[in-house]
Tab-separated table of C-alpha atoms (C1' of nucleotides) in Angstrom:
chain	number	residue	atom	x	y	z
A	1	MET	CA	146.057	-50.247	-7.298
A	2	ILE	CA	148.834	-50.641	-4.704
A	3	TYR	CA	148.121	-50.358	-0.969
A	4	ILE	CA	150.607	-49.921	1.817
A	5	HIS	CA	149.532	-51.321	5.166
A	6	LYS	CA	150.857	-48.713	7.587
A	7	GLU	CA	151.292	-50.840	10.724
A	8	LYS	CA	152.704	-53.908	9.050
A	9	ASN	CA	154.589	-52.028	6.339
A	10	GLU	CA	153.167	-54.386	3.720
A	11	ILE	CA	152.659	-53.511	0.073
A	12	PHE	CA	149.960	-55.485	-1.702
A	13	SER	CA	147.595	-55.256	-4.610
A	14	GLU	CA	143.821	-55.543	-4.397
A	15	HIS	CA	143.990	-58.426	-6.886
A	16	THR	CA	146.518	-60.541	-4.991
A	17	THR	CA	146.024	-62.628	-1.897
A	18	GLN	CA	147.690	-61.306	1.195
A	19	VAL	CA	150.255	-63.707	2.664
A	20	LYS	CA	149.024	-64.684	6.095
A	21	ASP	CA	150.856	-67.849	6.895
A	22	SER	CA	154.550	-67.287	7.491
A	23	GLU	CA	155.313	-70.754	6.065
A	24	MET	CA	154.071	-69.585	2.692
A	25	ASN	CA	156.334	-66.546	2.591
A	26	ILE	CA	158.923	-66.861	-0.168
A	27	PHE	CA	161.587	-65.425	2.152
A	28	SER	CA	160.909	-67.736	5.089
A	29	ARG	CA	163.581	-70.238	3.928
A	30	TYR	CA	166.186	-67.470	4.143
A	31	ALA	CA	164.910	-66.088	7.429
A	32	GLU	CA	165.474	-69.473	9.063
A	33	GLN	CA	168.787	-70.144	7.334
A	34	LYS	CA	171.865	-70.496	9.515
A	35	THR	CA	174.321	-67.655	9.291
A	36	VAL	CA	178.099	-67.607	9.576
A	37	PHE	CA	178.191	-63.841	10.136
A	38	ARG	CA	178.102	-62.022	13.440
A	39	ASP	CA	178.526	-58.558	11.887
A	40	LYS	CA	178.992	-58.431	8.141
A	41	ASN	CA	179.776	-54.694	8.132
A	42	VAL	CA	183.118	-55.404	9.823
A	43	LEU	CA	184.138	-57.354	6.714
A	44	GLN	CA	183.529	-54.438	4.360
A	45	SER	CA	186.742	-52.784	3.169
A	46	SER	CA	185.217	-49.378	3.967
A	47	PHE	CA	184.738	-50.274	7.641
A	48	ILE	CA	187.080	-48.332	9.933
A	49	PRO	CA	188.234	-50.600	12.794
A	50	GLU	CA	189.320	-49.417	16.239
A	51	LYS	CA	192.900	-50.233	15.400
A	52	ILE	CA	194.486	-50.348	11.962
A	53	GLU	CA	196.989	-53.181	11.713
A	54	HIS	CA	200.535	-52.694	10.387
A	55	ARG	CA	200.168	-49.028	9.575
A	56	ASP	CA	201.552	-47.535	12.806
A	57	ALA	CA	204.420	-45.680	11.161
A	58	GLU	CA	202.258	-44.142	8.446
A	59	ILE	CA	199.563	-43.150	10.958
A	60	ASP	CA	202.156	-41.585	13.289
A	61	GLN	CA	203.491	-39.606	10.367
A	62	LEU	CA	200.015	-38.366	9.445
A	63	VAL	CA	199.247	-37.443	13.052
A	64	ALA	CA	202.472	-35.451	13.349
A	65	ILE	CA	201.727	-33.522	10.160
A	66	LEU	CA	198.120	-32.734	11.112
A	67	ALA	CA	198.855	-31.910	14.774
A	68	PRO	CA	199.303	-28.106	14.212
A	69	ILE	CA	195.538	-27.953	13.519
A	70	LEU	CA	194.989	-28.497	17.265
A	71	LYS	CA	196.776	-25.174	17.867
A	72	GLY	CA	194.636	-23.451	15.249
A	73	TYR	CA	197.240	-23.454	12.447
A	74	ALA	CA	196.925	-24.960	8.979
A	75	SER	CA	198.815	-28.189	8.433
A	76	SER	CA	201.060	-28.838	5.451
A	77	ASN	CA	199.504	-30.291	2.335
A	78	ILE	CA	200.017	-34.042	2.200
A	79	PHE	CA	200.521	-36.353	-0.729
A	80	ILE	CA	199.776	-40.008	0.029
A	81	TYR	CA	200.653	-42.689	-2.483
A	82	GLY	CA	200.819	-46.454	-2.666
A	83	PRO	CA	199.198	-49.370	-4.516
A	84	CYS	CA	195.534	-50.426	-4.224
A	85	GLY	CA	194.337	-51.811	-0.892
A	86	THR	CA	197.323	-50.673	1.175
A	87	GLY	CA	195.198	-48.765	3.675
A	88	LYS	CA	195.729	-45.208	2.420
A	89	THR	CA	192.098	-44.096	2.529
A	90	ILE	CA	191.149	-45.984	5.654
A	91	SER	CA	194.209	-44.712	7.578
A	92	THR	CA	193.510	-41.143	6.486
A	93	LYS	CA	189.868	-41.363	7.555
A	94	TYR	CA	190.930	-43.002	10.825
A	95	VAL	CA	193.386	-40.207	11.644
A	96	VAL	CA	190.953	-37.475	10.630
A	97	ASN	CA	188.232	-39.025	12.833
A	98	HIS	CA	190.643	-38.968	15.779
A	99	LEU	CA	191.604	-35.390	14.947
A	100	ASN	CA	187.937	-34.376	14.929
A	101	ASN	CA	187.459	-35.933	18.366
A	102	ALA	CA	190.596	-34.263	19.708
A	103	VAL	CA	189.429	-30.881	18.421
A	104	ILE	CA	186.070	-31.321	20.172
A	105	ASP	CA	187.832	-32.463	23.378
A	106	ILE	CA	189.857	-29.255	23.612
A	107	GLY	CA	186.777	-27.165	22.943
A	108	LEU	CA	187.491	-26.041	19.380
A	109	SER	CA	184.675	-26.339	16.862
A	110	ASN	CA	186.221	-24.916	13.764
A	111	LEU	CA	187.541	-28.048	12.012
A	112	ARG	CA	185.814	-29.220	8.893
A	113	THR	CA	186.855	-32.231	6.838
A	114	ILE	CA	185.620	-32.988	3.353
A	115	TYR	CA	186.226	-36.270	1.575
A	116	ILE	CA	185.905	-36.411	-2.205
A	117	ASN	CA	186.535	-39.409	-4.451
A	118	ALA	CA	187.601	-38.051	-7.832
A	119	LYS	CA	186.945	-41.379	-9.501
A	120	MET	CA	183.212	-41.221	-8.805
A	121	LYS	CA	181.759	-40.628	-12.265
A	122	LYS	CA	179.422	-37.640	-12.531
A	123	VAL	CA	180.362	-36.535	-8.994
A	124	ALA	CA	183.848	-35.051	-8.988
A	125	ASP	CA	185.445	-36.120	-12.259
A	126	THR	CA	185.752	-32.652	-13.783
A	127	GLU	CA	186.870	-29.282	-12.439
A	128	TYR	CA	183.312	-27.963	-12.408
A	129	ARG	CA	181.958	-31.052	-10.654
A	130	LEU	CA	184.771	-31.083	-8.093
A	131	PHE	CA	184.087	-27.523	-6.941
A	132	ALA	CA	180.318	-28.020	-7.206
A	133	GLN	CA	180.630	-31.079	-4.970
A	134	LEU	CA	182.847	-29.186	-2.488
A	135	LEU	CA	180.256	-26.403	-2.356
A	136	ARG	CA	177.486	-28.938	-1.770
A	137	GLU	CA	179.479	-30.192	1.237
A	138	PHE	CA	179.030	-26.670	2.616
A	139	GLY	CA	175.282	-26.989	2.103
A	140	CYS	CA	175.121	-24.888	-1.077
A	141	SER	CA	172.784	-25.867	-3.856
A	142	ILE	CA	174.716	-26.012	-7.132
A	143	PRO	CA	173.299	-27.132	-10.500
A	144	ASP	CA	174.999	-30.015	-12.341
A	145	SER	CA	175.944	-27.631	-15.134
A	146	GLY	CA	175.115	-24.179	-16.372
A	147	LEU	CA	177.397	-21.921	-14.330
A	148	PRO	CA	180.773	-20.625	-15.524
A	149	THR	CA	183.655	-22.426	-13.775
A	150	ASN	CA	185.170	-19.174	-12.517
A	151	ALA	CA	181.827	-18.324	-10.876
A	152	ILE	CA	181.975	-21.676	-9.049
A	153	TYR	CA	185.556	-20.935	-7.996
A	154	ARG	CA	184.603	-17.510	-6.654
A	155	ARG	CA	181.639	-18.895	-4.745
A	156	PHE	CA	183.811	-21.640	-3.267
A	157	PHE	CA	186.368	-19.110	-1.996
A	158	GLU	CA	183.634	-16.928	-0.504
A	159	GLU	CA	181.953	-19.882	1.162
A	160	ILE	CA	185.195	-21.162	2.652
A	161	ASP	CA	186.243	-17.769	3.955
A	162	LYS	CA	182.887	-16.983	5.562
A	163	GLN	CA	183.868	-18.415	8.947
A	164	ASN	CA	187.066	-18.835	10.861
A	165	GLN	CA	187.583	-22.471	9.898
A	166	ASN	CA	190.338	-25.008	9.485
A	167	ILE	CA	189.379	-27.120	6.499
A	168	ILE	CA	190.904	-30.426	5.409
A	169	ILE	CA	190.016	-31.466	1.875
A	170	ILE	CA	190.812	-35.115	1.146
A	171	ILE	CA	190.837	-35.906	-2.582
A	172	ASP	CA	191.013	-39.649	-3.179
A	173	GLU	CA	192.139	-41.002	-6.585
A	174	ILE	CA	193.481	-37.540	-7.355
A	175	ASP	CA	195.408	-38.840	-10.378
A	176	THR	CA	192.103	-39.570	-12.197
A	177	LEU	CA	191.168	-35.914	-12.061
A	178	PHE	CA	194.647	-34.805	-13.058
A	179	LYS	CA	194.649	-37.094	-16.120
A	180	LYS	CA	191.334	-35.652	-17.193
A	181	ILE	CA	191.732	-31.936	-16.573
A	182	GLY	CA	195.400	-31.274	-15.856
A	183	ASP	CA	196.868	-29.745	-12.698
A	184	ASP	CA	195.514	-26.185	-12.715
A	185	PHE	CA	192.851	-27.097	-10.167
A	186	LEU	CA	195.555	-28.436	-7.853
A	187	TYR	CA	197.585	-25.263	-8.215
A	188	ASN	CA	194.553	-23.190	-7.256
A	189	LEU	CA	193.604	-25.459	-4.360
A	190	THR	CA	197.068	-25.693	-2.873
A	191	ARG	CA	197.595	-21.919	-3.087
A	192	MET	CA	194.235	-21.045	-1.595
A	193	ASN	CA	195.639	-20.032	1.787
A	194	ASN	CA	197.327	-17.024	0.158
A	195	GLU	CA	193.898	-15.674	-0.831
A	196	LEU	CA	191.914	-16.559	2.300
A	197	GLU	CA	191.597	-14.110	5.178
A	198	LYS	CA	189.810	-16.046	7.906
A	199	SER	CA	189.988	-19.746	7.053
A	200	ARG	CA	192.854	-22.137	6.413
A	201	VAL	CA	192.786	-25.084	4.009
A	202	SER	CA	194.937	-28.224	3.950
A	203	ILE	CA	194.843	-30.650	1.064
A	204	ILE	CA	195.399	-34.394	1.359
A	205	GLY	CA	195.818	-35.996	-2.070
A	206	ILE	CA	195.623	-39.786	-2.301
A	207	THR	CA	196.660	-41.827	-5.335
A	208	ASN	CA	197.451	-45.392	-6.442
A	209	ASP	CA	199.506	-44.110	-9.338
A	210	LEU	CA	203.113	-44.049	-8.206
A	211	SER	CA	204.230	-42.107	-11.279
A	212	PHE	CA	201.553	-39.431	-10.841
A	213	ARG	CA	203.739	-37.100	-8.768
A	214	GLU	CA	206.390	-37.000	-11.492
A	215	SER	CA	203.888	-35.834	-14.099
A	216	LEU	CA	202.907	-32.761	-12.045
A	217	ASP	CA	204.045	-29.258	-12.864
A	218	GLN	CA	206.981	-28.223	-10.644
A	219	ARG	CA	204.943	-25.480	-8.881
A	220	VAL	CA	202.102	-27.880	-8.095
A	221	LYS	CA	204.479	-30.627	-7.045
A	222	SER	CA	206.164	-28.420	-4.463
A	223	SER	CA	202.905	-27.173	-2.959
A	224	LEU	CA	201.015	-30.481	-2.941
A	225	SER	CA	203.950	-32.567	-1.779
A	226	GLU	CA	204.959	-30.483	1.238
A	227	GLU	CA	204.749	-33.824	3.036
A	228	GLU	CA	204.707	-37.259	1.418
A	229	ILE	CA	203.718	-40.616	2.838
A	230	LEU	CA	204.262	-43.895	1.028
A	231	PHE	CA	202.043	-46.900	1.821
A	232	LYS	CA	203.787	-50.158	0.955
A	233	PRO	CA	201.852	-53.339	0.026
A	234	TYR	CA	201.001	-55.754	2.847
A	235	ASN	CA	202.702	-59.138	2.855
A	236	ALA	CA	200.776	-62.409	3.381
A	237	LEU	CA	201.453	-62.447	7.143
A	238	GLN	CA	200.226	-58.892	7.599
A	239	LEU	CA	197.122	-59.640	5.511
A	240	ARG	CA	196.470	-62.679	7.663
A	241	ASP	CA	196.622	-60.498	10.806
A	242	ILE	CA	194.136	-58.070	9.280
A	243	LEU	CA	191.776	-60.900	8.329
A	244	THR	CA	192.106	-62.589	11.725
A	245	ASN	CA	191.182	-59.372	13.449
A	246	ARG	CA	188.151	-58.709	11.296
A	247	ALA	CA	187.051	-62.360	11.331
A	248	GLU	CA	186.926	-62.355	15.159
A	249	SER	CA	184.159	-59.773	15.198
A	250	GLY	CA	182.718	-60.469	11.754
A	251	PHE	CA	182.095	-64.212	11.979
A	252	ILE	CA	180.418	-66.484	14.483
A	253	ASP	CA	182.957	-68.548	16.467
A	254	GLY	CA	184.021	-71.692	14.632
A	255	SER	CA	182.693	-70.675	11.224
A	256	VAL	CA	186.089	-69.756	9.829
A	257	ASP	CA	189.472	-71.303	10.609
A	258	GLY	CA	193.119	-70.367	10.111
A	259	LEU	CA	193.414	-72.355	6.911
A	260	ILE	CA	190.793	-70.237	5.197
A	261	LEU	CA	192.322	-66.996	6.466
A	262	ASN	CA	195.726	-68.159	5.167
A	263	LYS	CA	194.268	-68.970	1.788
A	264	CYS	CA	192.516	-65.603	1.406
A	265	ALA	CA	195.664	-63.788	2.568
A	266	ALA	CA	197.863	-65.766	0.167
A	267	ILE	CA	195.624	-65.058	-2.843
A	268	ALA	CA	195.513	-61.329	-2.033
A	269	ALA	CA	199.271	-61.216	-1.374
A	270	GLN	CA	199.885	-62.619	-4.851
A	271	GLU	CA	197.814	-59.754	-6.189
A	272	HIS	CA	200.038	-56.927	-4.902
A	273	GLY	CA	199.156	-57.226	-1.196
A	274	ASP	CA	195.691	-55.798	-1.584
A	275	ALA	CA	193.834	-55.889	1.766
A	276	ARG	CA	190.583	-54.818	0.109
A	277	ARG	CA	190.775	-57.881	-2.107
A	278	ALA	CA	191.500	-60.140	0.881
A	279	LEU	CA	188.481	-58.815	2.787
A	280	ASP	CA	186.172	-59.109	-0.227
A	281	LEU	CA	187.324	-62.673	-0.742
A	282	LEU	CA	186.646	-63.597	2.876
A	283	ARG	CA	183.258	-61.897	2.958
A	284	VAL	CA	182.047	-63.411	-0.329
A	285	SER	CA	183.305	-66.852	0.789
A	286	GLY	CA	181.097	-66.416	3.869
A	287	GLU	CA	178.126	-65.404	1.743
A	288	ILE	CA	178.556	-68.470	-0.484
A	289	ALA	CA	178.910	-70.795	2.521
A	290	GLU	CA	175.757	-69.290	4.003
A	291	ARG	CA	173.827	-69.683	0.747
A	292	LEU	CA	174.868	-73.339	0.592
A	293	ASN	CA	173.606	-73.723	4.155
A	294	SER	CA	177.066	-74.543	5.445
A	295	GLU	CA	177.983	-73.660	9.016
A	296	LYS	CA	181.643	-73.331	8.188
A	297	ILE	CA	183.583	-71.716	5.339
A	298	GLY	CA	185.556	-74.277	3.318
A	299	GLU	CA	188.345	-73.977	0.747
A	300	LEU	CA	185.822	-74.672	-2.007
A	301	HIS	CA	183.845	-71.612	-0.929
A	302	VAL	CA	186.979	-69.466	-1.270
A	303	ASP	CA	187.608	-70.818	-4.801
A	304	MET	CA	184.000	-70.101	-5.721
A	305	ALA	CA	184.266	-66.622	-4.207
A	306	LYS	CA	187.401	-65.877	-6.224
A	307	GLU	CA	185.615	-66.796	-9.435
A	308	LYS	CA	182.435	-64.938	-8.478
A	309	ILE	CA	184.287	-61.709	-7.652
A	310	GLU	CA	186.044	-61.748	-11.034
A	311	LEU	CA	182.820	-62.612	-12.871
A	312	ASP	CA	180.854	-59.883	-11.110
A	313	ARG	CA	183.575	-57.301	-11.685
A	314	VAL	CA	183.793	-57.911	-15.426
A	315	THR	CA	180.059	-58.393	-16.015
A	316	GLU	CA	179.239	-55.214	-14.143
A	317	THR	CA	181.966	-53.254	-15.936
A	318	VAL	CA	180.817	-54.465	-19.359
A	319	ARG	CA	177.168	-53.813	-18.535
A	320	ASN	CA	177.962	-50.183	-17.756
A	321	GLN	CA	179.853	-49.571	-21.004
A	322	PRO	CA	178.274	-47.594	-23.860
A	323	ALA	CA	176.922	-49.612	-26.819
A	324	HIS	CA	179.907	-49.094	-29.126
A	325	SER	CA	182.375	-50.204	-26.427
A	326	LYS	CA	180.354	-53.394	-26.036
A	327	LEU	CA	180.468	-54.006	-29.794
A	328	VAL	CA	184.237	-53.436	-29.824
A	329	LEU	CA	184.600	-55.964	-27.007
A	330	VAL	CA	182.426	-58.475	-28.874
A	331	SER	CA	184.680	-58.035	-31.927
A	332	ILE	CA	187.770	-58.702	-29.819
A	333	ILE	CA	186.261	-61.805	-28.180
A	334	ARG	CA	185.138	-63.144	-31.575
A	335	LEU	CA	188.594	-62.534	-33.067
A	336	SER	CA	190.245	-64.245	-30.096
A	337	GLU	CA	188.165	-67.355	-30.878
A	338	VAL	CA	188.965	-67.305	-34.605
A	339	LYS	CA	192.653	-66.732	-33.964
A	340	LYS	CA	192.956	-69.652	-31.577
A	341	GLN	CA	193.951	-71.876	-34.529
A	342	PRO	CA	196.164	-69.634	-36.636
A	343	LYS	CA	197.625	-70.598	-40.015
A	344	SER	CA	200.734	-68.561	-39.223
A	345	TRP	CA	202.141	-66.616	-36.273
A	346	SER	CA	200.921	-63.306	-37.643
A	347	ASP	CA	197.385	-64.746	-37.895
A	348	SER	CA	197.228	-65.260	-34.127
A	349	ARG	CA	197.547	-61.560	-33.366
A	350	ILE	CA	194.540	-59.287	-32.859
A	351	LEU	CA	195.288	-55.819	-34.237
A	352	THR	CA	193.345	-52.543	-34.218
A	353	GLY	CA	192.587	-52.828	-37.945
A	354	ASP	CA	191.081	-56.346	-37.533
A	355	VAL	CA	188.908	-55.176	-34.655
A	356	PHE	CA	187.684	-52.164	-36.627
A	357	GLU	CA	186.736	-54.302	-39.655
A	358	LEU	CA	184.758	-56.820	-37.590
A	359	TYR	CA	183.191	-54.034	-35.538
A	360	LYS	CA	181.876	-52.437	-38.757
A	361	ASP	CA	180.363	-55.795	-39.827
A	362	ILE	CA	178.628	-56.222	-36.477
A	363	CYS	CA	177.324	-52.644	-36.659
A	364	ALA	CA	175.906	-53.362	-40.127
A	365	LYS	CA	174.190	-56.528	-38.844
A	366	ASN	CA	172.568	-54.523	-36.062
A	367	ASN	CA	171.664	-51.465	-38.157
A	368	ILE	CA	173.945	-49.243	-36.093
A	369	SER	CA	176.074	-46.596	-37.787
A	370	PRO	CA	179.722	-47.266	-36.899
A	371	LEU	CA	182.059	-44.773	-35.257
A	372	THR	CA	185.345	-43.764	-36.894
A	373	GLN	CA	188.572	-45.706	-36.466
A	374	ARG	CA	189.979	-42.836	-34.421
A	375	ARG	CA	187.183	-43.208	-31.892
A	376	ILE	CA	187.467	-47.008	-31.851
A	377	SER	CA	191.150	-46.592	-31.079
A	378	ASP	CA	190.153	-44.611	-27.974
A	379	LEU	CA	187.548	-47.212	-26.977
A	380	ILE	CA	190.202	-49.948	-27.213
A	381	GLY	CA	192.375	-47.815	-24.941
A	382	GLU	CA	189.502	-47.484	-22.458
A	383	LEU	CA	188.907	-51.261	-22.384
A	384	ASP	CA	192.615	-51.641	-21.695
A	385	MET	CA	192.371	-49.177	-18.800
A	386	LEU	CA	189.464	-51.191	-17.359
A	387	GLY	CA	191.639	-54.305	-17.322
A	388	ILE	CA	189.334	-56.252	-19.646
A	389	ILE	CA	191.934	-56.399	-22.429
A	390	THR	CA	195.596	-55.533	-22.789
A	391	ALA	CA	196.558	-53.440	-25.800
A	392	ASN	CA	200.232	-52.757	-26.458
A	393	VAL	CA	201.519	-50.535	-29.230
A	394	ILE	CA	203.803	-52.533	-31.562
A	395	SER	CA	205.550	-51.803	-34.824
A	396	LYS	CA	205.316	-54.201	-37.743
A	397	GLY	CA	208.043	-52.434	-39.651
A	398	ARG	CA	206.988	-51.311	-43.068
A	399	TYR	CA	203.553	-52.808	-42.333
A	400	GLY	CA	202.898	-50.039	-39.904
A	401	ARG	CA	202.364	-49.320	-36.273
A	402	THR	CA	199.334	-50.684	-34.448
A	403	ARG	CA	198.135	-52.119	-31.176
A	404	GLU	CA	198.345	-55.812	-30.402
A	405	ILE	CA	195.342	-56.808	-28.328
A	406	HIS	CA	194.982	-59.680	-25.880
A	407	ILE	CA	191.872	-60.568	-23.978
A	408	THR	CA	192.650	-61.189	-20.317
A	409	LEU	CA	189.347	-62.820	-19.315
A	410	GLU	CA	189.014	-66.451	-18.357
A	411	SER	CA	186.874	-68.506	-20.754
A	412	ARG	CA	183.949	-68.769	-18.321
A	413	VAL	CA	183.919	-65.004	-17.856
A	414	LYS	CA	184.200	-64.530	-21.628
A	415	GLU	CA	181.238	-66.840	-22.241
A	416	ASN	CA	179.202	-64.989	-19.667
A	417	VAL	CA	179.964	-61.616	-21.280
A	418	LEU	CA	179.074	-62.963	-24.739
A	419	ARG	CA	175.819	-64.438	-23.441
A	420	MET	CA	174.894	-61.099	-21.890
A	421	LEU	CA	175.637	-59.186	-25.106
A	422	LYS	CA	173.833	-61.720	-27.313
A	423	GLU	CA	170.610	-60.847	-25.495
A	424	LYS	CA	170.833	-57.352	-26.936
A	425	TYR	CA	172.762	-57.586	-30.190
A	426	SER	CA	172.940	-59.883	-33.162
A	427	ILE	CA	176.596	-60.937	-33.000
B	1	DA	C1'	219.970	-44.221	-45.889
B	2	DG	C1'	215.630	-43.455	-47.387
B	3	DT	C1'	210.899	-45.060	-47.993
B	4	DC	C1'	206.679	-46.692	-46.529
B	5	DC	C1'	202.946	-48.556	-43.876
B	6	DA	C1'	199.134	-48.555	-40.486
B	7	DC	C1'	198.150	-46.880	-37.264
B	8	DA	C1'	198.746	-43.903	-32.414
B	9	DG	C1'	197.425	-40.014	-30.449
B	10	DG	C1'	197.052	-34.719	-30.019
B	11	DA	C1'	194.320	-30.632	-31.172
B	12	DA	C1'	190.436	-28.291	-32.609
B	13	DG	C1'	185.884	-27.932	-33.159
B	14	DG	C1'	180.797	-29.433	-33.977
B	15	DG	C1'	176.498	-30.964	-32.067
B	16	DC	C1'	173.748	-32.081	-28.347
B	17	DA	C1'	171.430	-31.896	-23.750
B	18	DG	C1'	170.726	-29.405	-19.753
B	19	DG	C1'	170.866	-25.403	-16.433
B	20	DC	C1'	171.036	-20.423	-15.288
B	21	DG	C1'	169.913	-15.536	-15.465
B	22	DA	C1'	168.130	-11.547	-17.821
C	1	DT	C1'	162.518	-17.185	-24.721
C	2	DC	C1'	167.230	-16.482	-25.651
C	3	DG	C1'	172.080	-16.238	-25.025
C	4	DC	C1'	175.583	-18.213	-22.551
C	5	DC	C1'	177.625	-21.594	-19.973
C	6	DT	C1'	178.774	-26.537	-18.898
C	7	DG	C1'	180.110	-31.688	-19.896
C	8	DC	C1'	180.194	-35.234	-23.100
C	9	DC	C1'	180.721	-37.749	-27.325
C	10	DC	C1'	182.259	-37.666	-31.556
C	11	DT	C1'	184.658	-36.350	-36.162
C	12	DT	C1'	188.240	-34.356	-38.856
C	13	DC	C1'	192.751	-33.186	-39.596
C	14	DC	C1'	197.157	-33.578	-38.625
C	15	DT	C1'	201.929	-35.081	-37.116
C	16	DG	C1'	204.683	-38.704	-35.207
C	17	DT	C1'	206.516	-43.349	-34.956
C	18	DG	C1'	209.293	-47.920	-35.313
C	19	DG	C1'	211.036	-51.163	-37.934
C	20	DA	C1'	210.768	-54.043	-42.354
C	21	DC	C1'	211.822	-53.402	-46.864
C	22	DT	C1'	214.383	-51.455	-50.947
DNA sequence: AGTCCACAGGAAGGGCAGGCGA
DNA sequence: TCGCCTGCCCTTCCTGTGGACT
């Protein structure tokens, strides 16, 4: 039987002794531990600061495009592109927040903004789910499946046109949705204003994929890209400014110095000027320093943070993969070990056929019926997309066309993944 | 120049789970 | 309950491909 003590908010069982003495509490060591953080939220990449560094031009551009909304008109559709961690999402949210405030200041109340991340699995990664999610933003209750897509479309139009509203729909990672379902949904969304009587809709599409725009149908391209804004990567100096700013309010004085900020900025700058990466690195370094009871972040903590972030990313990604993907990955890791000491050059290469053969053996060992080679080919492609392996199509002349596979993980990460999978499978 | 290999990858469709409305 | 709809995972069938070999 479990009891909850209402005043103290304690949960305890009738068979266990209640903890009375605070010294005995298993968390007391952590409660007393010194902290390096003043406000950890500031160091999250999703945090929107009062001022966004080094994005003045892009923000000005966005403001100018969205300004007609203040006069009650629809703004142009906007297409925002640039690599990961260049401030696209945060700048858009920042501008939209300011726009919302400005609209309230002048006494209008008809602006509505909806933010959707198309990469969120099971949320907005199909046409049905996208429109279902948009409808939910309007307070409608929509089942996860079961309704015809055109019924969802119709309901969405009706809902939007109910009131005299200016609606901004921000679709982040829009390329993910396009790759999955094509561009019909974009055509319909961007042409919605022709059908609506009372409301006006503006679309802001955000993507990391610089080639995405080129793959769009001409009609969609012209309506989505009425205005385009490119976000360039930050350089090391700009990243350092961003980190300095966040560190001032995020850390206690004296717990982080310029050397550490430089190091985090330099590592992130090497990786395509990704500010998100720089902030994660700084925050995790702080967490590690705190756990080691250190009052100050050192270079060692940054090195440990770098390794931990990579380890966590891969382990978490692998953990979330379906069983057959895991077995394919095991096959690739095993082959990479065998092929470390090749008898000839061709022996050192991992090819789709090799992976499929070993995968079938592992399936047999585990009493799992194997998938077809066609499906395994797709799973290899998915692992490539996740950045766990690289798989390039090569031709071996009369010996056929295949994919040459390399595993990109460091040996410690590889060992960790193998250990995790060994707990579940006989490999 | 033609042949051949070992796949890549597109298209179509089956089976399943789950939800809705009559 | 049943028919119809959805997404998802998978198989089957097929065509295309690049370069070594003949």
